[in-house]
Coordinates of C-alpha atoms in Angstrom, one line a residue:
X22 CA 51.5 90.5 108.7
X23 CA 50.8 89.6 111.7
X24 CA 53.3 86.4 111.7
X25 CA 56.2 90.3 110.4
X26 CA 55.5 91.6 113.6
X27 CA 55.9 88.3 115.8
X28 CA 59.3 87.9 113.4
X29 CA 60.0 91.7 114.6
X30 CA 59.3 91.4 117.8
X31 CA 61.3 88.4 118.4
X32 CA 64.4 89.5 116.5
X33 CA 63.7 93.4 118.9
X34 CA 64.0 90.4 122.0
X35 CA 67.1 89.2 120.9
X36 CA 68.9 92.4 120.6
X37 CA 67.6 93.5 124.0
X38 CA 69.6 90.3 126.0
X39 CA 72.1 90.4 123.5
X40 CA 73.2 93.8 124.4
X41 CA 72.7 92.6 128.7
X42 CA 74.5 90.3 128.3
X43 CA 77.1 92.4 127.1
X44 CA 76.7 94.9 129.4
X45 CA 77.0 92.3 132.6
X46 CA 80.0 90.9 130.7
X47 CA 81.5 94.0 131.5
X48 CA 80.0 94.9 135.1
X49 CA 79.3 91.5 136.1
X50 CA 75.8 89.3 136.3
X51 CA 74.3 88.4 139.5
X52 CA 72.4 85.6 139.2
X53 CA 69.2 84.6 141.7
X54 CA 68.2 81.1 141.8
X55 CA 65.4 79.4 141.2
X56 CA 63.0 83.3 140.7
X57 CA 62.4 84.6 137.2
X58 CA 62.1 88.5 136.5
X59 CA 65.0 91.6 137.6
X60 CA 64.9 93.5 140.8
X61 CA 67.7 95.9 142.3
X62 CA 68.5 95.6 145.7
X63 CA 69.5 98.0 148.3
X64 CA 73.4 98.3 146.7
X65 CA 72.1 99.3 143.8
X66 CA 73.0 95.5 142.2
X67 CA 70.9 94.3 139.4
X68 CA 70.2 90.4 140.0
X69 CA 68.3 88.7 137.5
X70 CA 66.8 84.9 137.3
X71 CA 67.9 81.9 136.7
X72 CA 65.5 81.1 133.7
X73 CA 68.1 80.8 130.4
X74 CA 71.0 79.7 131.7
X75 CA 69.2 76.6 133.2
X76 CA 66.9 74.4 131.6
X77 CA 67.1 70.9 134.7
X78 CA 66.0 71.2 138.2
X79 CA 63.9 72.1 140.2
X80 CA 63.2 75.6 142.7
X81 CA 61.6 76.6 145.6
X82 CA 61.1 79.4 147.7
X83 CA 62.0 78.7 151.2
X84 CA 58.9 80.9 152.6
X85 CA 60.1 81.8 156.2
X86 CA 63.3 84.2 154.4
X87 CA 63.3 87.7 153.7
X88 CA 66.5 88.4 152.4
X89 CA 67.3 87.8 148.7
X90 CA 69.1 86.5 146.8
X91 CA 68.7 83.1 149.4
X92 CA 65.4 82.8 149.7
X93 CA 65.0 81.3 146.3
X94 CA 66.8 78.6 145.3
X95 CA 67.1 75.5 142.9
X96 CA 67.6 71.8 143.9
X97 CA 68.8 69.5 141.3
X98 CA 67.2 66.1 142.3
X99 CA 68.1 63.9 139.4
X100 CA 71.1 64.0 137.2
X101 CA 74.9 63.6 137.6
X102 CA 75.3 66.2 136.7
X103 CA 73.3 69.7 136.0
X104 CA 75.3 72.8 134.3
X105 CA 73.8 76.9 134.4
X106 CA 75.4 77.4 130.8
X107 CA 76.0 80.9 128.8
X108 CA 77.0 83.0 131.6
X109 CA 77.8 86.3 130.2
X110 CA 81.5 86.9 130.6
X111 CA 85.0 88.8 130.1
X112 CA 87.3 86.3 128.0
X113 CA 90.8 86.6 129.0
X114 CA 90.2 89.0 132.2
X115 CA 90.5 87.6 135.6
X116 CA 86.8 86.7 136.9
X117 CA 85.8 86.0 139.9
X118 CA 82.8 83.8 140.2
X119 CA 80.9 83.3 144.1
X120 CA 78.2 80.6 144.2
X121 CA 76.1 81.3 147.5
X122 CA 74.4 78.2 149.2
X123 CA 71.8 79.1 152.3
X124 CA 70.4 75.2 152.4
X125 CA 68.1 76.8 156.2
X126 CA 65.7 72.8 155.8
X127 CA 64.3 74.2 152.9
X128 CA 63.9 69.3 151.9
X129 CA 62.3 69.2 155.3
X130 CA 65.0 66.7 156.1
X131 CA 67.0 67.8 158.5
X132 CA 70.1 66.6 156.6
X133 CA 72.0 68.7 154.7
X134 CA 74.4 67.7 151.7
X135 CA 77.5 67.5 150.6
X136 CA 78.1 68.1 146.3
X137 CA 81.5 69.5 144.3
X138 CA 80.5 72.6 142.4
X139 CA 82.8 72.9 138.7
X140 CA 83.6 76.1 136.8
X141 CA 83.6 76.5 133.9
X142 CA 84.6 72.6 133.5
X143 CA 88.4 73.2 135.3
X144 CA 87.6 74.6 139.0
X145 CA 86.8 72.0 140.9
X146 CA 85.6 73.0 144.8
X147 CA 83.7 70.7 147.8
X148 CA 80.9 72.0 148.8
X149 CA 80.3 71.0 152.4
X150 CA 77.2 72.3 153.7
X151 CA 76.9 72.7 157.9
X152 CA 74.7 70.8 160.7
X153 CA 74.7 74.8 162.2
X154 CA 73.2 76.0 159.4
X155 CA 70.3 73.8 159.8
X156 CA 69.9 76.7 162.8
X157 CA 72.2 80.2 160.7
X158 CA 70.1 83.6 159.9
X159 CA 70.4 84.9 157.5
X160 CA 73.5 87.1 157.1
X161 CA 74.7 83.0 157.4
X162 CA 75.3 81.4 153.9
X163 CA 78.1 78.9 153.2
X164 CA 80.0 80.0 149.7
X165 CA 82.6 79.4 147.1
X166 CA 84.7 81.7 145.2
X167 CA 87.6 80.6 142.5
X168 CA 89.0 83.6 140.2
X169 CA 90.1 82.9 137.0
X170 CA 90.4 84.4 133.5
X171 CA 87.9 82.9 130.8
X172 CA 88.7 81.3 127.7
X173 CA 85.7 82.6 125.8
X174 CA 82.9 84.5 126.9
X175 CA 80.6 82.8 128.5
X176 CA 81.6 80.3 131.7
X177 CA 79.6 77.8 132.9
X178 CA 79.3 76.9 136.7
X179 CA 78.0 72.6 137.3
X180 CA 77.0 70.9 140.3
X181 CA 77.7 67.5 140.5
X182 CA 76.6 64.9 142.8
X183 CA 78.8 63.2 145.0
X184 CA 76.4 60.6 146.8
X185 CA 73.6 58.7 145.9
X186 CA 71.7 60.7 148.9
X187 CA 72.3 64.3 148.2
X188 CA 70.7 66.8 145.9
X189 CA 72.9 69.6 144.9
X190 CA 70.8 73.0 145.1
X191 CA 72.3 77.1 144.6
X192 CA 71.0 80.2 145.7
X193 CA 73.0 82.3 143.9
X194 CA 76.0 83.5 141.5
X195 CA 77.8 86.3 141.4
X196 CA 80.5 86.8 138.6
X197 CA 82.6 90.5 138.0
X198 CA 85.3 91.4 136.4
X199 CA 88.7 91.9 137.5
X200 CA 90.8 95.3 135.8
X201 CA 93.5 94.0 134.0
X202 CA 97.0 93.3 136.3
X203 CA 94.8 92.1 139.0
X204 CA 95.5 89.0 140.5
X205 CA 98.7 88.9 137.1
X206 CA 100.6 86.4 139.0
X207 CA 97.5 83.4 138.1
X208 CA 98.9 81.4 134.8
X209 CA 96.6 81.0 131.8
X210 CA 94.6 78.1 132.7
X211 CA 95.3 78.2 136.5
X212 CA 92.0 79.6 138.8
X213 CA 92.5 80.5 142.6
X214 CA 89.6 78.5 144.9
X215 CA 89.0 80.8 147.5
X216 CA 90.1 80.2 151.4
X217 CA 90.4 82.0 153.1
X218 CA 90.6 86.5 153.2
X219 CA 91.3 89.6 156.0
X220 CA 90.7 92.8 156.6
X221 CA 92.0 92.9 160.3
X222 CA 91.3 95.1 162.8
X223 CA 88.6 95.5 161.0
X224 CA 84.9 95.0 163.3
X225 CA 82.5 94.3 160.4
X226 CA 82.4 92.1 156.8
X227 CA 83.8 93.7 154.1
X228 CA 82.1 94.0 151.1
X229 CA 81.0 96.3 147.7
X230 CA 80.8 98.6 147.1
X231 CA 83.0 99.4 149.6
X232 CA 85.2 97.3 147.9
X233 CA 84.1 97.9 143.9
X234 CA 84.7 93.2 143.3
X235 CA 82.9 92.8 145.1
X236 CA 85.2 90.8 147.1
X237 CA 84.0 89.4 151.1
X238 CA 86.4 90.6 153.5
X239 CA 86.0 89.3 156.8
X240 CA 86.9 91.1 160.2
X241 CA 90.1 89.3 161.9
X242 CA 91.4 91.5 165.5
X243 CA 92.5 91.2 169.1
X244 CA 89.4 89.5 169.7
X245 CA 91.4 86.4 167.6
X246 CA 94.8 86.7 168.3
X247 CA 95.2 87.3 172.2
X248 CA 98.0 90.0 173.1
X249 CA 97.9 91.9 169.4
X250 CA 96.6 95.1 169.5
X251 CA 93.7 97.2 166.5
X252 CA 94.9 100.1 164.6
X253 CA 93.0 102.9 162.7
X254 CA 95.5 104.8 160.0
X255 CA 96.2 108.7 160.9
X256 CA 96.7 108.8 157.3
X257 CA 93.7 111.5 155.5
X258 CA 93.4 108.5 152.5
X259 CA 95.8 104.8 151.4
X260 CA 97.0 105.3 147.5
X261 CA 96.3 101.3 146.4
X262 CA 97.8 101.8 143.3
X263 CA 100.6 100.1 143.9
X264 CA 99.3 97.3 145.3
X265 CA 97.9 95.0 142.0
X266 CA 95.4 93.2 143.7
X267 CA 93.8 96.8 144.7
X268 CA 92.8 95.9 147.8
X269 CA 90.1 98.5 149.1
X270 CA 90.6 101.4 151.1
X271 CA 89.0 100.9 154.2
X272 CA 91.0 97.0 154.3
X273 CA 94.2 99.1 155.0
X274 CA 93.3 102.1 157.2
X275 CA 93.0 99.4 159.8
X276 CA 95.9 97.4 160.8
X277 CA 96.7 94.3 163.4
X278 CA 99.8 95.0 165.2
X279 CA 102.9 93.1 167.7
X280 CA 105.6 92.4 168.5
X281 CA 106.5 88.9 166.2
X282 CA 103.3 86.5 166.1
X283 CA 102.0 83.5 164.8
X284 CA 99.2 83.3 162.0
X285 CA 97.6 79.6 162.2
X286 CA 94.5 78.6 160.7
X287 CA 94.9 79.0 156.7
X288 CA 91.5 76.9 156.8
X289 CA 93.6 75.0 154.0
X290 CA 92.0 71.7 154.0
X291 CA 93.9 68.8 155.8
X292 CA 97.7 67.5 156.7
X293 CA 97.5 67.0 152.9
X294 CA 99.9 69.9 151.5
X295 CA 98.2 71.9 148.1
X296 CA 99.8 74.6 146.2
X297 CA 99.0 78.0 146.9
X298 CA 98.5 81.1 146.7
X299 CA 99.1 84.0 149.9
X300 CA 98.6 87.5 149.4
X301 CA 99.5 89.8 152.2
X302 CA 98.5 93.5 152.3
X303 CA 100.6 96.2 154.7
X304 CA 100.5 100.0 155.9
X305 CA 102.0 101.8 157.4
X306 CA 99.2 103.4 160.4
X307 CA 101.7 106.2 162.0
X308 CA 103.9 108.9 160.0
X309 CA 107.0 108.0 160.8
X310 CA 109.6 109.7 162.5
X311 CA 113.3 110.3 161.3
X312 CA 114.6 107.8 163.7
X313 CA 111.9 105.0 163.8
X314 CA 111.8 102.2 161.2
X315 CA 109.3 99.9 160.6
X316 CA 110.3 96.4 158.8
X317 CA 109.5 93.4 159.5
X318 CA 109.4 90.5 157.3
X319 CA 107.1 86.4 157.3
X320 CA 107.4 83.6 155.9
X321 CA 105.4 80.9 156.0
X322 CA 106.6 77.2 157.2
X323 CA 110.4 78.7 156.7
X324 CA 109.9 80.1 153.1
X325 CA 109.8 84.3 153.4
X326 CA 107.2 86.0 151.7
X327 CA 109.0 88.7 149.2
X328 CA 112.4 88.9 148.2
X329 CA 113.3 91.1 151.2
X330 CA 112.2 92.4 154.0
X331 CA 108.5 94.2 154.4
X332 CA 108.9 97.3 155.0
X333 CA 104.8 99.4 154.6
X334 CA 104.8 103.1 153.9
X335 CA 102.6 105.2 155.1
X336 CA 99.3 106.6 153.5
X337 CA 100.3 103.9 151.1
X338 CA 99.5 100.2 150.5
X339 CA 102.2 97.2 150.4
X340 CA 101.6 94.3 148.4
X341 CA 103.8 91.4 149.2
X342 CA 102.8 87.8 147.1
X343 CA 103.8 84.5 147.4
X344 CA 103.0 81.3 145.4
X345 CA 104.5 78.0 143.7
X346 CA 105.0 76.8 147.6
X347 CA 102.8 73.8 149.1
X348 CA 101.8 74.3 152.7
X349 CA 99.0 72.0 154.4
X350 CA 96.1 73.0 157.9
X351 CA 98.9 72.6 159.4
X352 CA 101.1 75.1 158.6
X353 CA 101.7 79.6 159.8
X354 CA 103.1 82.7 159.0
X355 CA 105.3 84.2 161.3
X356 CA 106.1 87.5 162.2
X357 CA 109.4 88.5 162.5
X358 CA 111.3 92.6 163.0
X359 CA 114.5 92.9 161.3
X360 CA 116.2 93.6 163.3
X361 CA 117.2 97.6 162.7
X362 CA 113.0 97.7 163.5
X363 CA 112.0 99.3 166.2
X364 CA 108.3 99.1 165.9
X365 CA 106.1 95.7 165.9
X366 CA 104.8 94.0 162.8
X367 CA 101.4 94.9 161.7
X368 CA 99.8 93.0 159.0
X369 CA 96.1 95.1 157.7
X370 CA 94.1 91.8 154.7
X371 CA 95.2 88.1 153.5
X372 CA 93.8 86.4 150.7
X373 CA 94.7 82.4 151.2
X374 CA 93.5 80.9 147.7
X375 CA 94.8 76.7 146.0
X376 CA 96.1 77.2 142.5
X377 CA 93.5 74.7 140.7
X378 CA 95.1 73.4 137.9
X379 CA 97.9 74.0 139.3
X380 CA 101.5 75.4 136.4
X381 CA 105.0 75.6 138.8
X382 CA 106.2 78.5 136.6
X383 CA 109.5 78.2 139.9
X384 CA 108.7 81.9 140.6
X385 CA 110.2 80.8 143.5
X386 CA 108.7 82.7 146.0
X387 CA 106.6 85.3 144.6
X388 CA 107.0 89.1 144.8
X389 CA 106.7 92.5 146.2
X390 CA 104.6 95.8 144.6
X391 CA 103.9 98.6 146.0
X392 CA 106.6 98.5 148.5
X393 CA 108.8 101.3 150.2
X394 CA 112.1 99.9 148.0
X395 CA 109.4 100.5 145.1
X396 CA 109.1 104.2 145.9
X397 CA 103.0 95.4 146.6
X398 CA 86.9 79.5 158.2
X399 CA 87.1 77.5 155.3
X400 CA 86.2 78.5 152.0
X401 CA 82.7 77.0 151.5
X402 CA 82.0 78.8 155.0
X403 CA 80.7 82.2 156.4
X404 CA 80.6 83.3 159.7

């Protein structure tokens, strides 16, 4: 009888775990590495401990850190590669996976480590914890992000030792499923490794719940680009449905403007060119008169972004994507008004990724959607 009760309890537990994984695969999952149990944060996000996802490493609590999930971590003093596995995901759906690393001298070695993180065995990023992390506050953490379509209903995140003296560690893993159509420029085996995501004219970091997909949009504006000005839309709302990547509406309510300007520092890692995915977002901040026109072109190292001039629409989001091009740390974006435009150029948002497992599809410069013509720090450095 007792064995029957135990068996029933075991089966019930399996059912609960299975249901939990189904729910998490649909909505995403947030794993607090180095802890047990679960909790709900101030944004109503449920975090779970890493039991069941990893069998190696040692957990530690950083006693002088208050904020979750960065007040705990798991580090790996042995082994070349240590993996989190069976992380639920939605097969075939473009998904964002973010890993965070908050060092804060947890090991009392005063030696921030470097190591690699590999997502689902395919997409590798290098993590280099900088010395300023010894003194950083709890709002400053290192992180890595990749977007890809899982080949199965679960994914892995592996930490790879790249130096014998450095122990890889991790503070959290977050998985968020995108809606169908988002980042559809991504090939089936490719991944997008984030290097930059900015909201221009914004004054604060924008993320969940303002961005329901939990992307991190860092504020940039006139204080970073002397001679330019920050603008706020007069529209009561912004229609983002024409922009396939669905930038959050709050990003599109702001803009940075100037009479033709150049943006340097795309945060790419070196002077050696690598394949990139570039997404730009625009929205006209004012209702234009009949004789007014906002029209401009954007060039990445001389290659035009989009197939025709960009004409932002008042109250709507315009997205322009460029991929299948090579860029480096020396690359620049140049904004130029067209001859028939009487208004300064603008930008609301930008994303820069390198393309992992790159497949040249010969797109010839990407596409544009949601435009008026169609009625579209380093990655591991944060703040």
